[in-house]
Amino acid sequence: MADKPTLKKADFQSDQAIRWCPGCGDYAILAQTQKVFPEITEKKEDTVFISGIGCSSRFPYYMNTYGFHTIHGRAPTVASGLKLANPDLSVWMVTGDGDGFSIGGNHLIHLLRRNININVMLFNNRIYGLTKGQYSPTSEQGKVTYSTPMGSLDYPFKPTQLALGAQGSFVAKTIDKELKHLQNMIRRANDHNGTSFIEIYQNCNIFNDGAFGTLTDRDTKADRLLYLENGEPMIFGNDKDKGIILEGSKPKVVKIGKKYSVEDILVHDETDSLLANMLSNFTANPEFPEPLGVIYCSERPTYDDLMADQMSKANEQPKQTLDDMLKAGDTWVVK
Amino acid sequence: MAKKVNKETLDNVTIRFAGDSGDGMQLSGGRFTQTAAIVGNDLSTLPDFPAEIRAPAGSLAGVSSFQIHFSSQEIHTPGEKPDVLVAMNPAALKVHLKELKAGGTLIINKNAFNPKNLKLAGYETDPTEDGTLDDYYQAHFIEMSKLVTLACEGIELSPKLVERTKNLCALGVLFWIYDRPLEPTIDWLKNKFKNKPEIIEANTNALNAGYNYGETAELFTTRYVVEKAKLPAGRYRNMNGTLATCLGLLAAVEKSKMSLTFAGYPITPASNILHTLSNWKKFGIKTFQAEDEIAGIGAALGASFGGSLGVTASSGPGIALKGEFLGLTLITELPVVIINVQRGGPSTGLPTKTEQSDLFQAVYGRNGDAPTPVVAATTPGDCFVTTYEACRIAVKYMTPIIVLTDGYLANGSEPWMIPDSKDLNDFDVSFEKGSETDEKHQPYKRNKDTLARNWAIPGTKGLEHRIGGIEKEDGSGNVSYDSDNHEHMTYTRAQKVANIANEIPPTQVYGKEKGDLLILSWGSTHGSCKVATEKLLTEDYKVGHVSLKWINPFPSDLGKILLNYKKVIIPEINRGQLRYLIRAEYLIDAIGLNEIKGKPIGASTIVNKCKEILDG
Ligand code: SF4
């Protein structure tokens, strides 16, 4: 990381007119990304943004780096091929809840499982925006949309839980309105060696306005958001008077004061996968606050590093030319 | 008293090894092939496997076969009806007997003809006992299981493993009949089972047992000699289509000095390409077993975006899944090589059988106006140069390209004159150089001759740009919904593909340059059509043969050549897909010869049909 950034935010802004709806949460995410990037790279030519299809997937057009707006759901495949071809690049993938979990679900889980060093930003607005408002795989059951006038029947995914189940080595969650936090998650994803998955709650003010209202409204958010800090107790609430404890194997929200002190409160450990699984389960559970931050982070060898190892091992084999290979095996001469 | 043995010389022989999947027929066939190659025969082979990996032992579904046609003359096909059938069990006999030539030789493993196997094959009486075979064939019933058991006495090996050596015993018998050396096979065994001396010994003993059986048994009174073939001078090796395809890719890497990224998903009969390339990492070839077919081409495209040549291979059903990505590759104008090892379709169809029915899919199988170059290999060895050229042209024209081979080409083999790498066309790659100026990079700036766009790869300073599946403004590459630009781009993409015709060498006509009938083939029907043409020419018919490799674009001289004949016939293993394209392009009323039986069309079928047209 450079001490003093050599690039500025403006260097990451492309000359293309931005076409998101006014008021869309995507603007904030783009702005925070452009703000953070001068800190995390000195070489924008080494940065590539790859996306699928959907509102969020327009993102690469607005970043003045290399970019590839691919097809619906398939960004992980293109990103993987690119990273394998040139592991020196910093590859970022932008996707949405429909793109990443519906049509592209298979690719996303395999990317996480392989642990290729790619950073994934999943904008979750719990709706299909670009196709004008159908329910998505993260919409709550019973969602009334154009395609579900009597309410949707299917149960939603919990994205961070899915990412953990797919063996993600870095799983984090943030929200479009929490600008500093969002920036921080982008930094953390960049620092992590392996596939980094950030779920970003993003408001679609046209088709699903207020989906995260209780998490962003001044009055309610303190009671609804749990900021995770590694090594810190899980405390939340307006007066920092609530916390999470474990009762047997079950988490529970308690009031800090008479019965429980800060010492009783569960301490976050990013490297604990059991804890991470528990936290990812808080999503959409009214009993618990919504955890924001790095839920899980534990490095293991990346696919790209392991491949580089194999490539260099193979390089130690005896040298052969193309003509050696053409002539290999049993040959005979006809005169 | 030594028995009296006659020696007779033959021009060519076709042998079919048939047995249960577990009987090792592919191995026997492969060893016979290698020996024929070393002896210097011309040859052509056709393996045929069941679709099931382990069909019930002894069942009709579990029969596997391998046919070899070898000759002292130049040949182009694996032969039609075999002269010799090796049947290791009743099911193999049942499946293949109908194709054995009348009076042909039958070599049967007598021990496998037990009540259980007979019943599985649907025989009510034992054909080796009831005399039905002796009337029509030279049938030899050999107790191979017993022979190998005796031959392997004293070797510490389970009876089951000893029994397995009977394929070598059958091979030994054939080596005796055709007077072939055993050493190449023994050397091969020594190499293959390096650390298993008892396996080497058992198999060698079994081989010798078969050979000695021929020597001593009174049954065999004639040995046959098939002399060396007079092939064009050069160094040869036996080559199958899969290896040739992989060597073509390797040649692309070595000549272009680019890296290559191969991404694929397992599918019959294309998986062997992935297997072979996975062993060639030291040449800078990276292989990636993707989670599905879509990911295979997606990763290949990602690699190409990054400046490594992206390649994927599959078969029809997998290519169908890749369709959307073909469109993205085309509109982003990046080079990706897509190899389709065709098999019987539609849907899962006949996975282990050959067919030429994906031609429409290759030419048309995408949404939008999406012209994509299509090139087909004509023989197993030809897969080499076809694949190499496909890579070269993909990069030169910045385009996806589809290479069509098929199950027969991939698994079949022929003697291949080893080329010198110096004789391949040059393969230049130029990535755009970085710039420090403020001048805006134009990702869709084109080469005037080819219309290929620039290739600027991530990591290059000053060339940052975005591409994607939305229509692009020519030059700037910016997203454009402008209607005139869209029409301009549609025609530009088509013209770029049409320009590839400049790369196609003049079309070779075999036989008469003008005449009554042109036999037009594409891809693997090359061999049968060539043989049919030879035959018709010797009977003074005025016929010519053109073997088409390029289907999109067609060679520029093809239209003229078609007009030099009164009629055109197109034999293909589909319902007439090339015929449809030729009719549409040249308004010529081509005649179809369509046989869709999962195997190459026989030359005699083509000869008969041509005569019907010419004499009729
Ligand atoms: S439809 Fe929704 S997600 Fe899409 S740009 Fe508009 S506000 Fe944003």
PDB file of N, CA and C in Angstrom, chain B residues 181-246:
ATOM      1  N   PRO B 181       6.003 -59.471 -36.023  1.00  0.00           N
ATOM      2  CA  PRO B 181       6.929 -59.656 -34.895  1.00  0.00           C
ATOM      3  C   PRO B 181       6.233 -59.452 -33.539  1.00  0.00           C
ATOM      4  N   LEU B 182       6.690 -60.197 -32.537  1.00  0.00           N
ATOM      5  CA  LEU B 182       6.120 -60.052 -31.194  1.00  0.00           C
ATOM      6  C   LEU B 182       6.858 -59.002 -30.361  1.00  0.00           C
ATOM      7  N   GLU B 183       8.085 -58.709 -30.752  1.00  0.00           N
ATOM      8  CA  GLU B 183       8.936 -57.858 -29.894  1.00  0.00           C
ATOM      9  C   GLU B 183       8.312 -56.497 -29.538  1.00  0.00           C
ATOM     10  N   PRO B 184       7.738 -55.806 -30.512  1.00  0.00           N
ATOM     11  CA  PRO B 184       7.201 -54.478 -30.131  1.00  0.00           C
ATOM     12  C   PRO B 184       6.174 -54.586 -28.997  1.00  0.00           C
ATOM     13  N   THR B 185       5.384 -55.654 -29.008  1.00  0.00           N
ATOM     14  CA  THR B 185       4.377 -55.803 -27.962  1.00  0.00           C
ATOM     15  C   THR B 185       5.040 -56.165 -26.631  1.00  0.00           C
ATOM     16  N   ILE B 186       6.039 -57.038 -26.698  1.00  0.00           N
ATOM     17  CA  ILE B 186       6.727 -57.423 -25.453  1.00  0.00           C
ATOM     18  C   ILE B 186       7.433 -56.200 -24.852  1.00  0.00           C
ATOM     19  N   ASP B 187       8.066 -55.411 -25.710  1.00  0.00           N
ATOM     20  CA  ASP B 187       8.720 -54.184 -25.212  1.00  0.00           C
ATOM     21  C   ASP B 187       7.702 -53.243 -24.581  1.00  0.00           C
ATOM     22  N   TRP B 188       6.566 -53.156 -25.236  1.00  0.00           N
ATOM     23  CA  TRP B 188       5.518 -52.266 -24.726  1.00  0.00           C
ATOM     24  C   TRP B 188       5.038 -52.737 -23.353  1.00  0.00           C
ATOM     25  N   LEU B 189       4.868 -54.051 -23.210  1.00  0.00           N
ATOM     26  CA  LEU B 189       4.443 -54.612 -21.916  1.00  0.00           C
ATOM     27  C   LEU B 189       5.463 -54.288 -20.828  1.00  0.00           C
ATOM     28  N   LYS B 190       6.741 -54.444 -21.202  1.00  0.00           N
ATOM     29  CA  LYS B 190       7.809 -54.195 -20.213  1.00  0.00           C
ATOM     30  C   LYS B 190       7.792 -52.766 -19.732  1.00  0.00           C
ATOM     31  N   ASN B 191       7.489 -51.881 -20.648  1.00  0.00           N
ATOM     32  CA  ASN B 191       7.477 -50.472 -20.326  1.00  0.00           C
ATOM     33  C   ASN B 191       6.234 -50.104 -19.518  1.00  0.00           C
ATOM     34  N   LYS B 192       5.123 -50.661 -19.944  1.00  0.00           N
ATOM     35  CA  LYS B 192       3.828 -50.304 -19.348  1.00  0.00           C
ATOM     36  C   LYS B 192       3.713 -50.826 -17.909  1.00  0.00           C
ATOM     37  N   PHE B 193       4.211 -52.064 -17.689  1.00  0.00           N
ATOM     38  CA  PHE B 193       4.066 -52.656 -16.355  1.00  0.00           C
ATOM     39  C   PHE B 193       5.414 -52.754 -15.641  1.00  0.00           C
ATOM     40  N   LYS B 194       6.160 -51.669 -15.755  1.00  0.00           N
ATOM     41  CA  LYS B 194       7.524 -51.621 -15.237  1.00  0.00           C
ATOM     42  C   LYS B 194       7.729 -52.328 -13.909  1.00  0.00           C
ATOM     43  N   ASN B 195       6.882 -52.027 -12.947  1.00  0.00           N
ATOM     44  CA  ASN B 195       7.129 -52.559 -11.609  1.00  0.00           C
ATOM     45  C   ASN B 195       6.306 -53.795 -11.287  1.00  0.00           C
ATOM     46  N   LYS B 196       5.762 -54.426 -12.325  1.00  0.00           N
ATOM     47  CA  LYS B 196       4.934 -55.605 -12.084  1.00  0.00           C
ATOM     48  C   LYS B 196       5.431 -56.757 -12.940  1.00  0.00           C
ATOM     49  N   PRO B 197       6.555 -57.367 -12.539  1.00  0.00           N
ATOM     50  CA  PRO B 197       7.163 -58.401 -13.383  1.00  0.00           C
ATOM     51  C   PRO B 197       6.223 -59.570 -13.656  1.00  0.00           C
ATOM     52  N   GLU B 198       5.350 -59.877 -12.672  1.00  0.00           N
ATOM     53  CA  GLU B 198       4.490 -61.052 -12.904  1.00  0.00           C
ATOM     54  C   GLU B 198       3.447 -60.765 -13.997  1.00  0.00           C
ATOM     55  N   ILE B 199       3.006 -59.497 -14.079  1.00  0.00           N
ATOM     56  CA  ILE B 199       2.041 -59.120 -15.136  1.00  0.00           C
ATOM     57  C   ILE B 199       2.731 -59.188 -16.503  1.00  0.00           C
ATOM     58  N   ILE B 200       3.956 -58.702 -16.546  1.00  0.00           N
ATOM     59  CA  ILE B 200       4.702 -58.747 -17.815  1.00  0.00           C
ATOM     60  C   ILE B 200       4.861 -60.197 -18.252  1.00  0.00           C
ATOM     61  N   GLU B 201       5.235 -61.040 -17.305  1.00  0.00           N
ATOM     62  CA  GLU B 201       5.492 -62.442 -17.643  1.00  0.00           C
ATOM     63  C   GLU B 201       4.209 -63.131 -18.120  1.00  0.00           C
ATOM     64  N   ALA B 202       3.128 -62.911 -17.383  1.00  0.00           N
ATOM     65  CA  ALA B 202       1.870 -63.569 -17.737  1.00  0.00           C
ATOM     66  C   ALA B 202       1.416 -63.145 -19.125  1.00  0.00           C
ATOM     67  N   ASN B 203       1.456 -61.856 -19.388  1.00  0.00           N
ATOM     68  CA  ASN B 203       0.999 -61.369 -20.687  1.00  0.00           C
ATOM     69  C   ASN B 203       1.911 -61.847 -21.812  1.00  0.00           C
ATOM     70  N   THR B 204       3.202 -61.867 -21.546  1.00  0.00           N
ATOM     71  CA  THR B 204       4.139 -62.341 -22.571  1.00  0.00           C
ATOM     72  C   THR B 204       3.888 -63.822 -22.855  1.00  0.00           C
ATOM     73  N   ASN B 205       3.676 -64.588 -21.777  1.00  0.00           N
ATOM     74  CA  ASN B 205       3.392 -66.017 -21.954  1.00  0.00           C
ATOM     75  C   ASN B 205       2.116 -66.230 -22.757  1.00  0.00           C
ATOM     76  N   ALA B 206       1.109 -65.416 -22.453  1.00  0.00           N
ATOM     77  CA  ALA B 206      -0.167 -65.542 -23.163  1.00  0.00           C
ATOM     78  C   ALA B 206       0.026 -65.221 -24.646  1.00  0.00           C
ATOM     79  N   LEU B 207       0.790 -64.187 -24.919  1.00  0.00           N
ATOM     80  CA  LEU B 207       1.061 -63.790 -26.303  1.00  0.00           C
ATOM     81  C   LEU B 207       1.757 -64.939 -27.046  1.00  0.00           C
ATOM     82  N   ASN B 208       2.774 -65.468 -26.394  1.00  0.00           N
ATOM     83  CA  ASN B 208       3.510 -66.586 -27.001  1.00  0.00           C
ATOM     84  C   ASN B 208       2.623 -67.812 -27.186  1.00  0.00           C
ATOM     85  N   ALA B 209       1.743 -68.030 -26.189  1.00  0.00           N
ATOM     86  CA  ALA B 209       0.869 -69.194 -26.266  1.00  0.00           C
ATOM     87  C   ALA B 209      -0.009 -69.102 -27.508  1.00  0.00           C
ATOM     88  N   GLY B 210      -0.543 -67.908 -27.768  1.00  0.00           N
ATOM     89  CA  GLY B 210      -1.377 -67.712 -28.957  1.00  0.00           C
ATOM     90  C   GLY B 210      -0.563 -67.926 -30.223  1.00  0.00           C
ATOM     91  N   TYR B 211       0.625 -67.355 -30.225  1.00  0.00           N
ATOM     92  CA  TYR B 211       1.488 -67.459 -31.412  1.00  0.00           C
ATOM     93  C   TYR B 211       1.843 -68.925 -31.672  1.00  0.00           C
ATOM     94  N   ASN B 212       2.235 -69.622 -30.618  1.00  0.00           N
ATOM     95  CA  ASN B 212       2.620 -71.023 -30.763  1.00  0.00           C
ATOM     96  C   ASN B 212       1.447 -71.907 -31.149  1.00  0.00           C
ATOM     97  N   TYR B 213       0.275 -71.490 -30.715  1.00  0.00           N
ATOM     98  CA  TYR B 213      -0.928 -72.246 -31.089  1.00  0.00           C
ATOM     99  C   TYR B 213      -1.061 -72.230 -32.613  1.00  0.00           C
ATOM    100  N   GLY B 214      -0.864 -71.030 -33.200  1.00  0.00           N
ATOM    101  CA  GLY B 214      -0.911 -70.911 -34.659  1.00  0.00           C
ATOM    102  C   GLY B 214       0.134 -71.798 -35.308  1.00  0.00           C
ATOM    103  N   GLU B 215       1.300 -71.794 -34.699  1.00  0.00           N
ATOM    104  CA  GLU B 215       2.427 -72.555 -35.237  1.00  0.00           C
ATOM    105  C   GLU B 215       2.133 -74.061 -35.233  1.00  0.00           C
ATOM    106  N   THR B 216       1.538 -74.554 -34.166  1.00  0.00           N
ATOM    107  CA  THR B 216       1.418 -76.003 -34.010  1.00  0.00           C
ATOM    108  C   THR B 216       0.056 -76.563 -34.375  1.00  0.00           C
ATOM    109  N   ALA B 217      -1.004 -75.786 -34.142  1.00  0.00           N
ATOM    110  CA  ALA B 217      -2.330 -76.360 -34.392  1.00  0.00           C
ATOM    111  C   ALA B 217      -2.496 -76.670 -35.873  1.00  0.00           C
ATOM    112  N   GLU B 218      -3.098 -77.779 -36.142  1.00  0.00           N
ATOM    113  CA  GLU B 218      -3.267 -78.214 -37.527  1.00  0.00           C
ATOM    114  C   GLU B 218      -4.264 -77.329 -38.281  1.00  0.00           C
ATOM    115  N   LEU B 219      -5.083 -76.621 -37.498  1.00  0.00           N
ATOM    116  CA  LEU B 219      -6.145 -75.811 -38.103  1.00  0.00           C
ATOM    117  C   LEU B 219      -5.655 -74.795 -39.120  1.00  0.00           C
ATOM    118  N   PHE B 220      -4.512 -74.179 -38.773  1.00  0.00           N
ATOM    119  CA  PHE B 220      -4.056 -73.082 -39.622  1.00  0.00           C
ATOM    120  C   PHE B 220      -3.055 -73.589 -40.645  1.00  0.00           C
ATOM    121  N   THR B 221      -3.402 -73.446 -41.899  1.00  0.00           N
ATOM    122  CA  THR B 221      -2.515 -73.960 -42.940  1.00  0.00           C
ATOM    123  C   THR B 221      -1.938 -72.840 -43.796  1.00  0.00           C
ATOM    124  N   THR B 222      -2.430 -71.637 -43.587  1.00  0.00           N
ATOM    125  CA  THR B 222      -1.948 -70.528 -44.415  1.00  0.00           C
ATOM    126  C   THR B 222      -1.567 -69.339 -43.553  1.00  0.00           C
ATOM    127  N   ARG B 223      -0.444 -68.727 -43.884  1.00  0.00           N
ATOM    128  CA  ARG B 223      -0.093 -67.444 -43.262  1.00  0.00           C
ATOM    129  C   ARG B 223      -0.167 -66.384 -44.338  1.00  0.00           C
ATOM    130  N   TYR B 224      -0.499 -65.189 -43.942  1.00  0.00           N
ATOM    131  CA  TYR B 224      -0.675 -64.123 -44.930  1.00  0.00           C
ATOM    132  C   TYR B 224       0.354 -63.035 -44.712  1.00  0.00           C
ATOM    133  N   VAL B 225       0.808 -62.482 -45.812  1.00  0.00           N
ATOM    134  CA  VAL B 225       1.793 -61.413 -45.727  1.00  0.00           C
ATOM    135  C   VAL B 225       1.178 -60.149 -46.312  1.00  0.00           C
ATOM    136  N   VAL B 226       1.222 -59.090 -45.554  1.00  0.00           N
ATOM    137  CA  VAL B 226       0.824 -57.779 -46.091  1.00  0.00           C
ATOM    138  C   VAL B 226       2.084 -56.921 -46.063  1.00  0.00           C
ATOM    139  N   GLU B 227       2.573 -56.603 -47.251  1.00  0.00           N
ATOM    140  CA  GLU B 227       3.868 -55.922 -47.364  1.00  0.00           C
ATOM    141  C   GLU B 227       3.784 -54.472 -46.886  1.00  0.00           C
ATOM    142  N   LYS B 228       4.961 -53.896 -46.745  1.00  0.00           N
ATOM    143  CA  LYS B 228       5.084 -52.462 -46.445  1.00  0.00           C
ATOM    144  C   LYS B 228       4.292 -51.648 -47.469  1.00  0.00           C
ATOM    145  N   ALA B 229       3.719 -50.564 -47.042  1.00  0.00           N
ATOM    146  CA  ALA B 229       3.009 -49.706 -47.998  1.00  0.00           C
ATOM    147  C   ALA B 229       3.974 -48.702 -48.613  1.00  0.00           C
ATOM    148  N   LYS B 230       3.702 -48.366 -49.855  1.00  0.00           N
ATOM    149  CA  LYS B 230       4.549 -47.356 -50.508  1.00  0.00           C
ATOM    150  C   LYS B 230       3.989 -45.969 -50.214  1.00  0.00           C
ATOM    151  N   LEU B 231       4.233 -45.504 -49.026  1.00  0.00           N
ATOM    152  CA  LEU B 231       3.749 -44.176 -48.644  1.00  0.00           C
ATOM    153  C   LEU B 231       4.775 -43.147 -49.102  1.00  0.00           C
ATOM    154  N   PRO B 232       4.370 -41.888 -49.220  1.00  0.00           N
ATOM    155  CA  PRO B 232       5.344 -40.839 -49.557  1.00  0.00           C
ATOM    156  C   PRO B 232       6.499 -40.869 -48.550  1.00  0.00           C
ATOM    157  N   ALA B 233       7.695 -40.552 -49.026  1.00  0.00           N
ATOM    158  CA  ALA B 233       8.883 -40.649 -48.176  1.00  0.00           C
ATOM    159  C   ALA B 233       8.785 -39.694 -46.991  1.00  0.00           C
ATOM    160  N   GLY B 234       9.243 -40.156 -45.846  1.00  0.00           N
ATOM    161  CA  GLY B 234       9.241 -39.304 -44.662  1.00  0.00           C
ATOM    162  C   GLY B 234       9.253 -40.142 -43.404  1.00  0.00           C
ATOM    163  N   ARG B 235       9.298 -39.436 -42.254  1.00  0.00           N
ATOM    164  CA  ARG B 235       9.227 -40.150 -40.984  1.00  0.00           C
ATOM    165  C   ARG B 235       7.771 -40.173 -40.531  1.00  0.00           C
ATOM    166  N   TYR B 236       7.326 -41.332 -40.083  1.00  0.00           N
ATOM    167  CA  TYR B 236       5.925 -41.512 -39.722  1.00  0.00           C
ATOM    168  C   TYR B 236       5.756 -41.915 -38.275  1.00  0.00           C
ATOM    169  N   ARG B 237       4.588 -41.654 -37.750  1.00  0.00           N
ATOM    170  CA  ARG B 237       4.161 -42.279 -36.508  1.00  0.00           C
ATOM    171  C   ARG B 237       2.662 -42.509 -36.613  1.00  0.00           C
ATOM    172  N   ASN B 238       2.181 -43.395 -35.784  1.00  0.00           N
ATOM    173  CA  ASN B 238       0.741 -43.630 -35.779  1.00  0.00           C
ATOM    174  C   ASN B 238       0.089 -42.500 -34.983  1.00  0.00           C
ATOM    175  N   MET B 239      -0.970 -41.920 -35.532  1.00  0.00           N
ATOM    176  CA  MET B 239      -1.543 -40.727 -34.900  1.00  0.00           C
ATOM    177  C   MET B 239      -3.046 -40.826 -34.795  1.00  0.00           C
ATOM    178  N   ASN B 240      -3.581 -40.535 -33.595  1.00  0.00           N
ATOM    179  CA  ASN B 240      -5.038 -40.447 -33.473  1.00  0.00           C
ATOM    180  C   ASN B 240      -5.462 -38.982 -33.405  1.00  0.00           C
ATOM    181  N   GLY B 241      -6.740 -38.738 -33.583  1.00  0.00           N
ATOM    182  CA  GLY B 241      -7.239 -37.371 -33.702  1.00  0.00           C
ATOM    183  C   GLY B 241      -7.103 -36.561 -32.429  1.00  0.00           C
ATOM    184  N   THR B 242      -7.258 -37.206 -31.283  1.00  0.00           N
ATOM    185  CA  THR B 242      -7.149 -36.466 -30.025  1.00  0.00           C
ATOM    186  C   THR B 242      -5.735 -35.936 -29.838  1.00  0.00           C
ATOM    187  N   LEU B 243      -4.765 -36.814 -30.016  1.00  0.00           N
ATOM    188  CA  LEU B 243      -3.380 -36.382 -29.834  1.00  0.00           C
ATOM    189  C   LEU B 243      -3.021 -35.330 -30.881  1.00  0.00           C
ATOM    190  N   ALA B 244      -3.481 -35.537 -32.108  1.00  0.00           N
ATOM    191  CA  ALA B 244      -3.182 -34.575 -33.168  1.00  0.00           C
ATOM    192  C   ALA B 244      -3.761 -33.199 -32.829  1.00  0.00           C
ATOM    193  N   THR B 245      -4.967 -33.179 -32.269  1.00  0.00           N
ATOM    194  CA  THR B 245      -5.590 -31.913 -31.867  1.00  0.00           C
ATOM    195  C   THR B 245      -4.738 -31.227 -30.807  1.00  0.00           C
ATOM    196  N   CYS B 246      -4.314 -32.012 -29.825  1.00  0.00           N
ATOM    197  CA  CYS B 246      -3.512 -31.440 -28.739  1.00  0.00           C
ATOM    198  C   CYS B 246      -2.165 -30.944 -29.261  1.00  0.00           C
TER     199      CYS B 246
END
